[in-house]
Every structure is written in structure tokens, then in C-alpha cells.
XYZ file of C-alpha atoms in Angstrom:
701
model
C 0.000 0.000 0.000
C 1.106 3.593 -0.610
C 2.782 5.133 2.445
C 1.068 8.150 3.958
C 3.451 11.118 3.637
C 4.086 13.673 6.345
C 3.066 16.989 4.865
C 4.766 20.235 5.726
C 2.136 22.904 6.157
C 2.217 26.668 6.413
C -0.571 29.126 7.153
C -2.060 30.282 3.833
C -3.459 33.753 3.262
C -6.655 32.265 1.846
C -9.246 31.687 4.624
C -10.971 28.964 2.584
C -7.702 27.077 2.286
C -7.039 27.702 5.964
C -10.422 26.177 6.808
C -9.681 23.082 4.732
C -6.344 22.665 6.451
C -7.769 23.036 9.949
C -9.204 19.564 9.589
C -5.692 18.414 10.303
C -4.861 18.435 14.021
C -1.419 19.925 13.418
C -3.135 23.313 13.013
C -3.644 25.023 16.412
C -7.297 24.848 17.486
C -7.596 28.636 17.746
C -6.962 28.920 14.021
C -10.037 26.791 13.371
C -12.109 29.396 15.171
C -10.457 32.210 13.249
C -10.879 30.395 9.944
C -14.615 30.115 10.416
C -14.816 33.775 11.346
C -13.021 34.797 8.175
C -15.398 32.775 6.039
C -18.600 33.724 7.857
C -18.736 37.404 8.859
C -19.987 37.932 12.379
C -19.419 34.308 13.358
C -16.606 35.084 15.795
C -17.989 36.677 18.985
C -16.976 40.234 19.658
C -14.544 39.501 22.440
C -12.810 36.835 20.369
C -12.474 39.188 17.411
C -10.832 41.704 19.719
C -8.754 39.063 21.527
C -4.978 39.170 21.391
C -3.169 37.125 18.769
C -2.153 33.548 19.492
C 1.244 34.526 20.908
C -0.412 36.940 23.304
C -2.460 34.099 24.815
C 0.791 32.773 26.213
C 0.278 34.823 29.369
C -2.810 32.699 30.122
C -1.005 29.436 29.439
C 1.944 30.562 31.557
C -0.420 31.508 34.382
C -2.072 28.078 34.246
C 1.323 26.423 34.468
C 2.319 28.707 37.355
C -0.892 27.721 39.130
C -0.017 24.054 38.683
C 3.453 24.700 40.119
C 2.075 26.999 42.853
C 4.412 29.763 41.634
C 2.948 32.757 43.468
C 5.250 35.402 41.984
C 4.550 34.320 38.403
C 0.791 34.365 39.046
C 0.934 37.876 40.455
C 2.919 39.057 37.430
C 0.490 37.367 35.049
C -2.564 38.925 36.692
C -1.023 42.378 36.243
C 0.122 41.740 32.660
C -3.241 40.390 31.473
C -5.622 43.110 32.677
C -7.105 43.586 29.194
C -7.167 39.926 28.212
C -10.632 38.351 27.790
C -9.560 35.534 30.135
C -8.076 37.739 32.852
C -10.715 36.516 35.329
C -9.229 33.023 35.098
C -5.756 34.328 35.863
C -7.105 36.253 38.867
C -8.967 33.123 39.984
C -5.790 31.026 39.833
C -3.817 33.699 41.672
C -6.366 34.008 44.478
C -6.954 30.257 44.766
C -3.220 29.659 45.034
C -3.150 31.513 48.372
C -6.674 30.841 49.576
C -5.523 29.505 52.934
C -4.423 32.988 53.982
C -7.170 35.032 52.334
C -9.811 36.969 54.277
C -13.493 37.494 53.492
C -13.162 41.007 52.085
C -10.742 39.934 49.363
C -13.036 37.095 48.314
C -16.011 39.451 48.237
C -14.020 41.852 46.068
C -13.425 39.039 43.601
C -17.145 38.149 43.625
C -18.033 41.776 42.907
C -15.500 42.026 40.085
C -16.776 38.878 38.292
C -20.460 38.503 39.226
C -22.454 35.678 37.658
C -19.438 34.022 36.053
C -18.177 30.493 36.351
C -15.006 31.575 38.146
C -17.048 33.463 40.737
C -18.994 30.330 41.606
C -15.904 28.129 41.292
C -14.109 30.333 43.817
C -17.184 30.202 46.042
C -16.952 26.397 46.025
C -13.269 26.574 47.010
C -13.954 29.269 49.605
C -16.795 27.343 51.236
C -14.475 24.370 51.646
C -11.857 26.665 53.181
C -14.420 28.214 55.556
C -15.512 24.723 56.573
C -11.948 23.750 57.389
C -11.623 26.973 59.399
C -14.923 26.166 61.203
C -16.094 29.657 60.288
C -19.811 28.845 60.308
C -20.964 32.474 60.327
C -19.346 33.321 56.993
C -20.106 29.864 55.612
C -23.827 30.285 56.338
C -23.800 33.724 54.754
C -22.107 32.620 51.540
C -23.650 29.175 50.956
C -27.084 30.395 49.724
C -25.253 32.118 46.834
C -23.608 28.856 45.696
C -25.237 28.171 42.337
C -23.537 24.925 41.281
C -24.092 23.324 44.696
C -22.645 20.012 43.512
C -19.889 19.407 46.054
C -20.758 16.710 48.584
C -18.254 17.941 51.157
C -19.713 21.448 50.985
C -23.157 19.880 51.446
C -21.925 18.097 54.564
C -20.612 21.371 56.001
C -23.959 23.012 55.203
C -25.913 20.234 56.930
C -23.676 20.689 59.958
C -24.545 24.399 60.120
C -28.230 23.501 59.981
C -27.788 20.962 62.783
C -26.066 23.608 64.889
C -29.152 25.785 64.351
C -31.363 23.037 65.771
C -32.718 21.491 62.565
C -33.161 17.727 62.153
C -30.782 16.738 59.345
C -30.329 13.050 60.209
C -31.631 11.543 56.980
C -29.768 13.943 54.698
C -26.607 13.620 56.797
C -26.761 9.835 56.726
C -27.186 9.814 52.934
C -24.295 12.259 52.376
C -21.979 10.391 54.737
C -22.685 7.018 53.157
C -22.131 8.454 49.667
C -18.667 9.967 50.299
C -16.056 8.582 47.906
C -13.421 8.477 50.614
C -12.741 10.216 53.868
C -13.263 13.978 53.692
C -13.292 16.547 56.462
C -16.819 17.834 55.895
C -18.734 14.558 55.975
C -16.516 13.118 58.702
C -17.071 16.191 60.885
C -20.813 16.056 60.247
C -20.942 12.385 61.221
C -18.850 12.830 64.362
C -20.969 15.777 65.482
C -24.261 13.963 64.971
C -22.929 10.806 66.611
C -21.858 12.818 69.656
C -25.302 14.428 69.759
C -27.064 11.068 69.538
C -28.588 11.923 66.144
C -26.677 9.057 64.516
C -25.903 5.779 66.215
C -23.485 2.889 66.288
C -25.441 1.035 63.598
C -24.835 3.966 61.267
C -21.102 3.808 61.956
C -21.008 0.077 61.228
C -22.937 0.617 58.003
C -20.485 3.282 56.841
C -17.623 0.925 57.696
C -19.202 -1.869 55.648
C -19.858 0.423 52.679
C -16.276 1.692 52.865
C -14.836 -1.831 52.889
C -17.024 -2.802 49.919
C -15.953 0.362 48.101
C -12.239 -0.112 48.907
C -12.030 3.103 50.959
C -9.597 2.253 53.782
C -9.394 5.695 55.386
C -13.165 6.048 55.545
C -13.499 2.522 56.965
C -11.016 3.228 59.759
C -12.604 6.592 60.530
C -16.080 5.056 60.823
C -14.727 2.317 63.075
C -13.011 4.970 65.179
C -16.403 6.453 66.047
C -17.200 3.167 67.793
C -13.918 2.886 69.679
C -10.153 3.205 69.164
C -9.873 -0.567 69.522
C -12.370 -1.051 66.710
C -10.386 1.260 64.437
C -7.240 -0.740 65.214
C -9.069 -3.980 64.421
C -10.213 -2.605 61.049
C -6.626 -1.648 60.210
C -5.565 -5.189 61.098
C -8.248 -6.958 59.076
C -7.607 -4.668 56.133
C -4.023 -5.902 55.899
C -4.757 -9.615 56.319
C -8.423 -10.637 56.565
C -7.677 -14.386 56.554
C -5.366 -14.130 59.549
C -7.885 -11.914 61.345
C -10.693 -14.439 60.809
C -8.502 -17.303 61.987
C -7.518 -15.540 65.204
C -10.908 -14.099 66.179
C -13.399 -16.120 68.237
C -16.825 -16.822 66.725
C -19.577 -15.052 68.633
C -23.266 -14.505 68.006
C -23.284 -10.716 67.819
C -21.783 -7.415 68.848
C -18.555 -5.868 67.653
C -16.855 -9.233 67.124
C -19.505 -10.282 64.591
C -19.373 -6.922 62.833
C -15.582 -7.076 62.569
C -15.722 -10.643 61.266
C -18.207 -9.465 58.641
C -15.862 -6.650 57.604
C -13.034 -9.171 57.305
C -15.198 -11.405 55.105
C -16.080 -8.438 52.885
C -12.410 -7.566 52.602
C -11.462 -11.168 51.806
C -14.214 -11.476 49.186
C -12.792 -8.473 47.333
C -9.567 -10.379 46.617
C -10.697 -14.022 46.767
C -14.453 -14.751 46.633
C -13.905 -18.496 46.825
C -11.863 -18.130 50.030
C -14.599 -15.958 51.550
C -17.223 -18.546 50.563
C -15.132 -21.272 52.192
C -14.853 -19.252 55.410
C -18.609 -18.728 55.453
C -19.357 -22.354 54.693
C -16.924 -23.777 57.231
C -17.459 -21.419 60.145
C -18.876 -17.955 59.843
C -22.363 -18.525 58.420
C -23.267 -20.379 61.611
C -21.399 -17.966 63.877
C -22.839 -14.704 62.569
C -26.344 -13.296 63.038
C -28.413 -14.125 59.930
C -28.489 -10.538 58.641
C -24.673 -10.283 58.772
C -24.169 -13.740 57.288
C -26.586 -12.759 54.515
C -24.638 -9.552 53.873
C -21.349 -11.468 53.714
C -22.779 -13.970 51.219
C -24.256 -11.114 49.157
C -20.901 -9.333 49.009
C -19.149 -12.595 48.118
C -21.685 -13.159 45.349
C -21.060 -9.640 44.053
C -17.323 -10.191 43.814
C -17.870 -13.576 42.163
C -20.288 -12.041 39.668
C -17.742 -9.378 38.737
C -15.339 -12.221 37.955
C -18.093 -14.045 36.007
C -17.797 -17.040 38.339
C -20.632 -19.572 37.901
C -21.017 -19.854 41.703
C -22.247 -16.249 41.956
C -25.925 -17.136 41.545
C -25.892 -19.919 44.137
C -24.143 -17.648 46.628
C -26.701 -14.910 46.007
C -29.484 -17.417 46.647
C -27.837 -18.367 49.953
C -27.746 -14.708 50.873
C -31.470 -14.361 50.199
C -32.301 -17.463 52.232
C -30.444 -16.055 55.239
C -31.879 -12.567 54.744
C -35.370 -14.013 54.819
C -34.564 -15.703 58.148
C -33.797 -12.347 59.748
C -36.495 -10.049 61.046
C -37.270 -6.829 59.180
C -35.585 -4.846 61.957
C -32.430 -6.941 61.643
C -32.340 -6.551 57.863
C -32.531 -2.788 58.255
C -29.314 -2.807 60.311
C -27.391 -4.520 57.495
C -28.893 -3.400 54.153
C -27.295 -4.352 50.854
C -25.884 -1.686 48.573
C -27.394 -0.965 45.164
C -24.138 -2.070 43.541
C -24.322 -5.446 45.287
C -27.906 -5.884 44.123
C -27.004 -4.850 40.566
C -24.413 -7.607 40.406
C -26.971 -10.088 41.678
C -29.133 -9.189 38.679
C -26.175 -9.672 36.352
C -25.289 -12.999 37.952
C -28.887 -14.133 37.483
C -28.772 -13.180 33.799
C -25.755 -15.477 33.399
C -27.470 -18.284 35.332
C -27.236 -21.558 33.445
C -30.253 -23.098 35.119
C -34.005 -22.833 35.183
C -35.672 -19.693 33.890
C -37.784 -19.536 37.059
C -34.681 -19.337 39.282
C -33.109 -16.735 37.026
C -36.103 -14.429 36.910
C -36.893 -14.860 40.598
C -33.436 -13.600 41.562
C -33.677 -10.723 39.060
C -37.024 -9.658 40.524
C -35.850 -9.969 44.148
C -32.674 -7.974 43.591
C -34.295 -5.136 41.654
C -37.183 -4.857 44.123
C -34.647 -4.468 46.953
C -32.831 -1.562 45.271
C -33.351 2.017 46.355
C -36.265 3.821 44.735
C -33.952 5.993 42.638
C -31.910 3.031 41.410
C -35.041 1.140 40.369
C -35.831 3.964 37.940
C -32.702 3.268 35.903
C -33.734 2.062 32.439
C -31.588 -1.082 32.786
C -33.452 -2.267 35.851
C -36.871 -1.247 34.492
C -36.149 -3.358 31.422
C -34.905 -6.433 33.263
C -37.682 -6.182 35.864
C -40.192 -6.231 33.006
C -38.444 -9.264 31.551
C -38.624 -10.958 34.959
C -42.320 -10.187 35.218
C -42.801 -11.774 31.786
C -40.649 -14.752 32.668
C -42.491 -15.439 35.913
C -45.986 -15.020 34.439
C -48.024 -18.204 34.552
C -49.261 -19.693 31.271
C -52.733 -18.855 30.002
C -55.218 -16.383 31.437
C -53.760 -16.737 34.930
C -50.632 -14.880 33.809
C -52.343 -12.217 31.712
C -52.161 -9.578 34.451
C -48.400 -10.065 34.781
C -47.918 -9.819 31.035
C -49.898 -6.591 30.959
C -47.773 -5.247 33.835
C -44.588 -6.193 31.980
C -45.774 -4.395 28.867
C -46.530 -1.274 30.881
C -43.045 -1.372 32.367
C -41.541 -1.627 28.883
C -43.715 1.223 27.636
C -42.433 3.433 30.468
C -38.915 3.456 28.965
C -39.592 2.727 25.271
C -39.326 6.406 24.370
C -35.931 6.903 26.002
C -32.992 7.471 23.664
C -30.713 4.895 25.232
C -29.771 1.230 24.891
C -32.579 -0.127 27.033
C -35.135 2.311 25.673
C -34.466 0.889 22.206
C -34.567 -2.707 23.426
C -37.911 -2.073 25.119
C -39.344 -0.423 21.997
C -38.220 -3.335 19.834
C -39.615 -5.875 22.320
C -42.942 -4.085 21.996
C -42.794 -4.444 18.228
C -41.951 -0.840 17.461
C -39.571 0.466 14.832
C -37.148 3.326 15.142
C -38.753 6.679 14.371
C -36.600 9.762 14.542
C -38.143 12.754 16.318
C -39.237 15.621 14.059
C -36.555 18.202 13.470
C -37.161 21.417 15.433
C -37.947 24.668 13.671
C -34.875 26.386 12.309
C -33.068 28.642 14.730
C -33.794 32.317 14.213
C -31.072 34.879 13.675
C -31.869 36.274 17.107
C -31.448 32.875 18.808
C -28.134 32.293 17.071
C -26.921 35.793 17.886
C -27.808 35.420 21.569
C -25.650 32.289 21.776
C -22.785 33.931 19.879
C -22.815 36.971 22.173
C -23.031 34.998 25.420
C -19.836 35.881 27.341
C -19.647 32.443 28.967
C -19.686 30.680 25.622
C -17.136 33.146 24.239
C -14.726 32.428 27.092
C -15.313 28.687 26.867
C -14.550 28.572 23.154
C -11.425 30.670 23.596
C -10.189 28.462 26.449
C -10.708 25.373 24.306
C -9.070 27.047 21.321
C -5.844 27.814 23.201
C -5.621 24.312 24.634
C -7.276 24.710 28.063
C -10.069 22.269 27.230
C -10.820 21.259 30.816
C -11.372 24.867 31.870
C -13.327 25.590 28.686
C -15.664 22.642 29.214
C -16.394 23.713 32.791
C -17.067 27.286 31.696
C -19.350 26.031 28.910
C -21.327 23.674 31.139
C -21.826 26.351 33.783
C -23.199 28.691 31.127
C -25.767 26.061 30.068
C -27.476 26.169 33.468
C -31.136 27.147 33.255
C -31.315 27.336 29.456
C -34.486 26.201 27.729
C -34.550 23.847 24.744
C -34.292 26.590 22.122
C -31.360 28.223 23.899
C -29.649 24.843 24.222
C -30.140 24.175 20.518
C -28.615 27.553 19.685
C -25.650 26.906 21.967
C -25.175 23.441 20.475
C -25.262 24.880 16.973
C -22.650 27.458 17.931
C -20.365 24.629 19.026
C -21.172 22.623 15.884
C -20.346 25.618 13.694
C -16.981 25.956 15.450
C -16.394 22.178 15.150
C -16.175 21.844 18.910
C -18.028 18.581 18.544
C -18.044 17.391 22.143
C -19.827 20.581 23.307
C -22.148 20.358 20.289
C -23.191 16.792 21.172
C -23.326 17.147 24.954
C -25.314 20.377 24.762
C -27.832 19.011 22.276
C -28.214 15.908 24.477
C -29.694 18.135 27.193
C -32.848 19.125 25.321
C -36.067 17.376 26.294
C -38.925 18.390 23.993
C -37.093 19.670 20.908
C -34.568 17.136 19.669
C -32.218 17.876 16.782
C -30.765 14.520 15.778
C -28.273 16.105 13.373
C -26.759 17.936 16.360
C -26.837 14.972 18.719
C -25.375 12.631 16.128
C -23.284 14.805 13.813
C -21.334 13.349 10.900
C -18.084 15.278 10.573
C -15.742 14.107 7.824
C -18.659 12.191 6.324
C -17.109 11.626 2.926
C -13.893 10.265 4.436
C -15.523 8.112 7.135
C -18.062 6.528 4.794
C -15.487 5.877 2.072
C -12.969 4.359 4.478
C -15.593 2.165 6.191
C -16.973 0.828 2.939
C -13.535 0.226 1.469
C -12.737 -2.339 4.161
C -16.258 -3.720 4.617
C -17.441 -1.925 7.764
C -20.863 -0.414 8.396
C -20.310 3.397 8.431
C -23.004 3.762 11.101
C -21.042 1.415 13.385
C -17.856 3.393 12.793
C -19.635 6.666 13.531
C -21.231 5.172 16.644
C -17.813 4.186 17.908
C -16.105 7.499 17.102
C -18.884 9.453 18.807
C -18.241 7.481 21.987
C -14.447 7.376 21.673
C -13.465 10.966 20.973
C -16.595 13.021 20.277
C -14.784 13.806 16.987
C -11.961 15.665 18.747
C -9.023 14.913 16.481
C -6.293 15.748 18.996
C -8.022 14.041 21.925
C -5.760 12.046 24.231
C -7.030 9.740 26.966
C -5.472 9.235 30.392
C -3.939 5.961 29.172
C -2.466 7.483 26.005
C -5.065 6.657 23.350
C -5.009 9.374 20.712
C -6.891 10.921 17.850
C -10.279 10.582 16.248
C -10.530 6.840 16.926
C -8.482 6.904 20.161
C -5.788 4.451 19.135
C -3.095 3.354 21.557
C 0.438 3.967 20.223
C 1.370 0.270 20.264
C -1.870 -0.632 18.490
C -1.218 2.058 15.875
C 2.268 0.675 15.202
C 1.019 -2.904 14.947
C -1.921 -2.027 12.697
C 0.205 0.175 10.440
C 2.656 -2.659 9.951
C -0.202 -5.073 9.319
C -1.731 -2.973 6.535
C 1.563 -1.785 5.081
C 1.542 1.873 6.100
C 4.749 3.819 6.738
C 4.055 5.105 10.255
C 5.795 7.359 12.765
C 4.491 8.132 16.281
C 3.860 11.826 15.585
C 1.384 10.846 12.856
C -1.113 9.265 15.253
C -3.437 12.299 15.371
C -3.459 12.871 11.622
C -7.146 12.603 10.840
C -7.007 10.424 7.745
C -4.294 8.127 9.044
C -5.974 7.775 12.440
C -9.220 6.903 10.694
C -7.475 4.396 8.442
C -5.682 2.686 11.330
C -8.732 2.736 13.601
C -11.101 1.237 11.046
C -8.533 -1.388 10.040
C -8.123 -2.445 13.655
C -11.893 -2.453 14.224
C -12.383 -4.686 11.162
C -9.763 -7.115 12.444
C -11.421 -7.496 15.849
C -14.904 -7.643 14.311
C -13.802 -10.516 12.072
C -12.049 -12.217 14.978
C -15.320 -12.187 16.938
C -17.377 -13.564 14.080
C -19.066 -10.281 13.248
C -20.364 -9.615 16.783
C -20.560 -5.841 17.082
C -20.932 -6.074 20.873
C -17.793 -8.171 21.364
C -15.830 -6.136 18.818
C -16.725 -2.888 20.588
C -15.658 -4.442 23.900
C -12.384 -5.528 22.293
C -11.778 -2.059 20.867
C -12.215 -0.537 24.326
C -10.644 -3.159 26.603
C -8.459 -5.219 24.279
C -9.477 -8.484 22.604
C -8.177 -10.779 25.338
C -10.826 -9.720 27.820
C -13.975 -10.296 25.742
C -12.494 -13.669 24.751
C -12.581 -14.568 28.440
C -15.926 -12.870 29.030
C -17.606 -15.021 26.375
C -16.745 -18.234 28.238
C -19.631 -19.750 30.179
C -23.270 -20.223 29.259
C -24.784 -19.177 25.954
C -26.377 -15.780 26.618
C -28.553 -13.310 24.803
C -26.174 -10.486 23.787
C -27.938 -7.792 25.847
C -27.387 -9.886 28.979
C -23.779 -10.495 27.934
C -23.209 -6.754 27.507
C -24.767 -6.051 30.910
C -22.341 -8.549 32.473
C -19.172 -6.884 31.220
C -17.102 -6.565 34.414
C -15.605 -3.131 33.644
C -18.070 -0.287 34.188
C -16.431 1.852 31.503
C -16.499 -0.930 28.897
C -20.045 -1.995 29.769
C -21.274 1.569 29.295
C -19.151 1.966 26.165
C -20.516 -1.107 24.377
C -24.124 -0.170 25.051
C -23.591 3.402 23.866
C -21.666 2.452 20.723
C -24.457 0.101 19.633
C -27.167 2.598 20.565
C -25.346 5.348 18.651
C -25.025 3.067 15.630
C -28.782 2.592 15.399
C -29.320 6.338 15.111
C -26.467 6.800 12.660
C -27.926 4.028 10.537
C -31.149 6.024 10.260
C -29.412 9.369 9.739
C -26.997 8.191 7.056
C -29.953 6.663 5.245
C -27.883 5.119 2.496
C -28.613 1.465 3.200
C -32.399 1.523 3.214
C -34.099 0.433 6.416
C -32.088 1.280 9.563
C -30.452 -1.709 11.257
C -32.206 -2.376 14.573
C -30.437 -2.708 17.898
C -31.286 -6.391 18.190
C -29.897 -7.028 14.718
C -26.681 -5.289 15.763
C -26.517 -7.341 18.949
C -26.721 -10.459 16.814
C -27.065 -14.081 17.928
C -26.452 -15.395 21.460
C -22.912 -15.067 22.793
C -21.008 -17.935 24.313
C -17.809 -19.928 23.887
C -16.236 -19.819 20.441
C -17.575 -22.454 18.057
C -14.943 -25.193 17.630
C -15.568 -25.057 13.868
C -14.936 -21.297 13.719
C -11.566 -19.993 12.467
C -8.834 -19.939 15.100
C -8.497 -16.867 17.288
C -6.045 -14.299 15.958
C -3.921 -13.945 19.073
C -1.588 -11.454 17.400
C -4.189 -8.684 17.687
C -3.075 -6.379 20.523
């Protein structure tokens, strides 16, 4: 094959040529913005038209780097030098945040007054509220908190609940929920819990529950802190069992209740996280009989969860043991040791893999979903599988008609949702994909309002100069409170600037007016379609994958090093290039056409290796082919159940979204007649590789 040359490019005087060249990621993103403005008068917002040239944005980039290094002198110099820059508020925010520990209220209020209603004002307020909480300055905290517009920081919420408790309000339920939901130990939620425990508003059972949740969630500091509320000796015991749960269980006497039983349960949870079979053996040989039924049930449930995440066939039987013990306990006892939603979700997944009777499978699915929290039960995945369980458990003939009607109603409740399970439900009900009507065209006034919005202007400039993280936060803050028409106008602004991730994510927020061309754009359509068809791929599948991989950001780079439009790992790019005969160098990985060529070639290889299964190929593209080869071992499963059982949360979500995206792209591209349904894309049941199938290509990285 003909090697792909490395082109030397220079900035042409012709804006049309500049625009064509900006499709290549070697061109700085800001020039893409400027190119569009040259071609379309009035397209660049006023502040961007008046903004300094690219070299003069260096003061912002230098300030961001100084903030990262905590270089106070450089930040002060930058804030003085950039007084007229359209992003000066960000520099002042970094400078003030860098020394927030020594700042007083008047200086913060001066900043608020200088930048009212902006993202950085509210971002500083978030930081300042955390600082006031650490200072225990409840007077100023209570004064400032009502002005906090984002209000999305759990630690700030915990501080706020503490101030309300100090004023005499009953905040037990909200405090309990916030404490249990903390990702790991933080000062705000820990202080709230300790204060309410000392006041008798929370009790020892709450502390044990937080300890159990922390062990299940692998949060050692939070587990020790919760145990410390019970006693110093308990905290020491948790530290011991964390290091070696098997030794702890061997040395501890078996007792019927109290702290010894709780600690043994924590040790079993910790052991299950690393070795579910060893935890099951401990329960079988000793601890099931020694523990109160509600704690033994919890330990079996956690062991089943860990087994299910490893796709172990024993997971279902262990979950059934957990339910048998749970049913032995009184309602009051069950309430002291509830199961987490994540544990229950893995029970559903284990049941879907169950290679036994349908009745046993659907009974466990129904039990687990019914035990979830009310909010979790509303998730489309669990609505769908609960409906399937209702169908599966319905008795034959007229006696089961009521259940079948109930199942249909459950399916209908989600059939209109634009997600994986919404589509599955619609197809189960016999429906066909119908795209929503396109909204009325945006007026000049609606477009102009979006263009002149200062928040959007700053966001686009931040993204253009390479500060994407800051730009995305500024953009998302500006979207707050917008109606559907305003969201469509903002999305179109991003589309016009080829900031595709903001285009898609903004359009996704509308509820009544849905513009499918915005939500599922087709950049580089000629190139993508031609490349896909040349090697025998469905263009809709390729688009569905790119939308999920990079949101069409050509210079995107993931935290693990995947790069470009199709997010290819460097080693995979080298291997694929060699395989298809392309002269490749590492700095070429973000070249649009080459990235597309390598990505589609690799996708075709894994798709062929998995016998045309789009679900397994998508999983292989995201997690490497070795994992889905292991994940397919076991019982023959319907592909939706197989996808739901993918052990990695990221990959599970990825596969469902790629396939869901592909259905819409199939309809939007409209070149192959009738759109390919989701079930057709999912294909036949998934199980071990057919012995008669071609051998696995183990060279694929």
C-alpha cells in the first residue's frame, strides 16, 4: 500500500484554504475558530475578534502552568500583565486560589463583585466554602452558601448540613445519605458524622454501616474513621483486618453478635474483594453459623457480588444463599445490614448469566431489583430487566395475563428513552425506530444570543488555546437554566466551530425539541463513509464508535495514552500500520485520515475475529481483545445480557452506547435503506467460540 506522507504545512493567506487545512490536528485549534470567522462574517464573537493574537495568549497558558506549580510570583505578574485579556478573570482566579488559605473574606467578596455571575465566581465560592468549613467559620459559611449556584460538592453539602444541625434542625436523613455516599474520607462529611454521633442523632449502627460500605468500596481511610467512632480498639481492628483478613478471621473467636460479629463481617467483605472463593469457604466452614443471619446474609451477598464481577458460575448460588439467610432475619435486623445498590445490581447480572431454570433466574432478578433504592429502580436497565422478569415469571394462560400486561406497561415506560434499554424495550414491543421531528430552524436572534453569550465566548477561547478542561467547565456552567431553544442555539454554535463534544453534549440536554443532526453529527462524512466501505465496515457502526471514543476531537488524548479521532493506543497504531503496510511514525497518530485508516482497520480485524459480533468487537476495541475472549466463556447468553455482564463499568457503558449510537447513525446516514435495529446489531447469542470457527487471531493487541 502507498505510504502516507508527512506533509509540511504553512498558514495560507486564503481563509478557505485555511479552513480546509484546519481539519488536520497539526493546526492550532484557535486557528479553526479564526478560519470560520473569516469565512462567515460575524461568526466570531466580539470579544474573540478583539482578543490578542495567538502569541499573546501565552500569558494565560503561563499563568495556568504557574498555578499548577504553585508559583505565586509568576501568578501575580500574570494577573497584572493580562488586565485587558478576555480571560483575565481566570488568571485572577488562579492567583487568588493559590493563596486561599491565607485570604480573608473582604478579598473574596471583592473578587465576587469584580466577576459577578461568572463560572469563576462560583468556582471560587466552592473553594472558599471548603476553606471556611476547614476553618470552622460557620458564620461566613452560612452567609455565603445560599449564593452557591452549582451546589454540587458533597463535602460542601456536609458542612452546610452541619450548620443547619447547629441551628437546631433535624438533618439526620440527609446527613446519613451524604456520609454514606462519600467517595473516601473527607473533612466535611466526617465532621458532620462525628458531630451527629456525639449528639445522639446518629448511632453505632450507622457507623457500622459506613464501615461496611467503605470496605465494599475499597475506601480504607473512611473505613477506619467510621470504626473509630465506635472505639479506638475497633479502628485498630479494622486496620488489622484490612491488611490480612484471613489471619484476622482465623484468630478471632466466633460469637453470636456485637462488635466481634461486625468485625468478622468486615473481614469477610475484605477477603471477598480479593478471593471470593476463600470468603465462601470461610462462610461455609465457620462464619455462616457464627454470625447473626443478617450479617451472614450480607457477607454472602458481598461474596456473590465479587464472584459475579469475575463471572464465576457460583455467583448465583451464593446470592441465593444470601437471600435465604436474609429471609430468616427479622425486618428490623435486615434494616441494620442493608445491601448496597451495587451489590444488588451484580446479583441481577449474575442471574442473567445463570445456566439453570428460567424460574430461578427471573426470581433472583425480581428480588434484587425490588430491593434496590427507589432511585436506582428507575434506571432504564433495571426497568427493562424487571419487566423481563415479570414476563418470565408469568403463569401460562389467562392466569398470567395480568403479569404480562404489567410487563408491557413497564416496557412502555422506557420505550421512548434514547438509550440502549429504551431501544430494546421499543423493539420488544414491536416498534420500529422513528426519529423525532426536526425542530424549527433557529432564528437569527437565537443564534446571535448564543454567539454573544460571554460564557460561551470564554469557553470557546479556552478550548481554542488548549485549556479544554477549563473551557468545558465554563461552557457547562453557562448552560445552566437554558431552555430547549437556547440549548439548541448553543449546540449549533459549538457545531459551527467544530467543537463537537460541546455540540453533542449540549444538544443531548434538550427534552422536547430534539435535533438529531446535532446529537449525532457526521463530521468528515465523505472520508468516514469511504474508508468504512472500502474495508467492509458499516459506516453507522464506525460513527457510533467514534462518537463514543473521541466526540470527533481529532487531537483528543485519553489518560492511558489513546489518541486521535478513533483513540488508538500507540502500540496498536504501530502494529496495525505494519499489518496494513503503512509507513508510520508516532507523531502521525493524530493525523485525521491516518488515524481513521488505522482505527477502522483495527476495528475490522477485531470484528472478524469475533465472528461479526458488534458487541464483542466494541468491547475488544475498548478493553483489548483478550478480555472479551474470556468474558464469552460460560453459558450461551442473549447479547444484551452479555453486555450487561461486562465486568468493567467503563467498557459496559461503552458497548451499550456504541451500539445505541449506531442505530441512530444508521437512520441518519440513510444510504442502506431500512435502519439496522439494535437487536440485529446485537446479533445471535454469545457464548464460547464455536470449535468449527476460524482460530483466534492472538496477534491482535
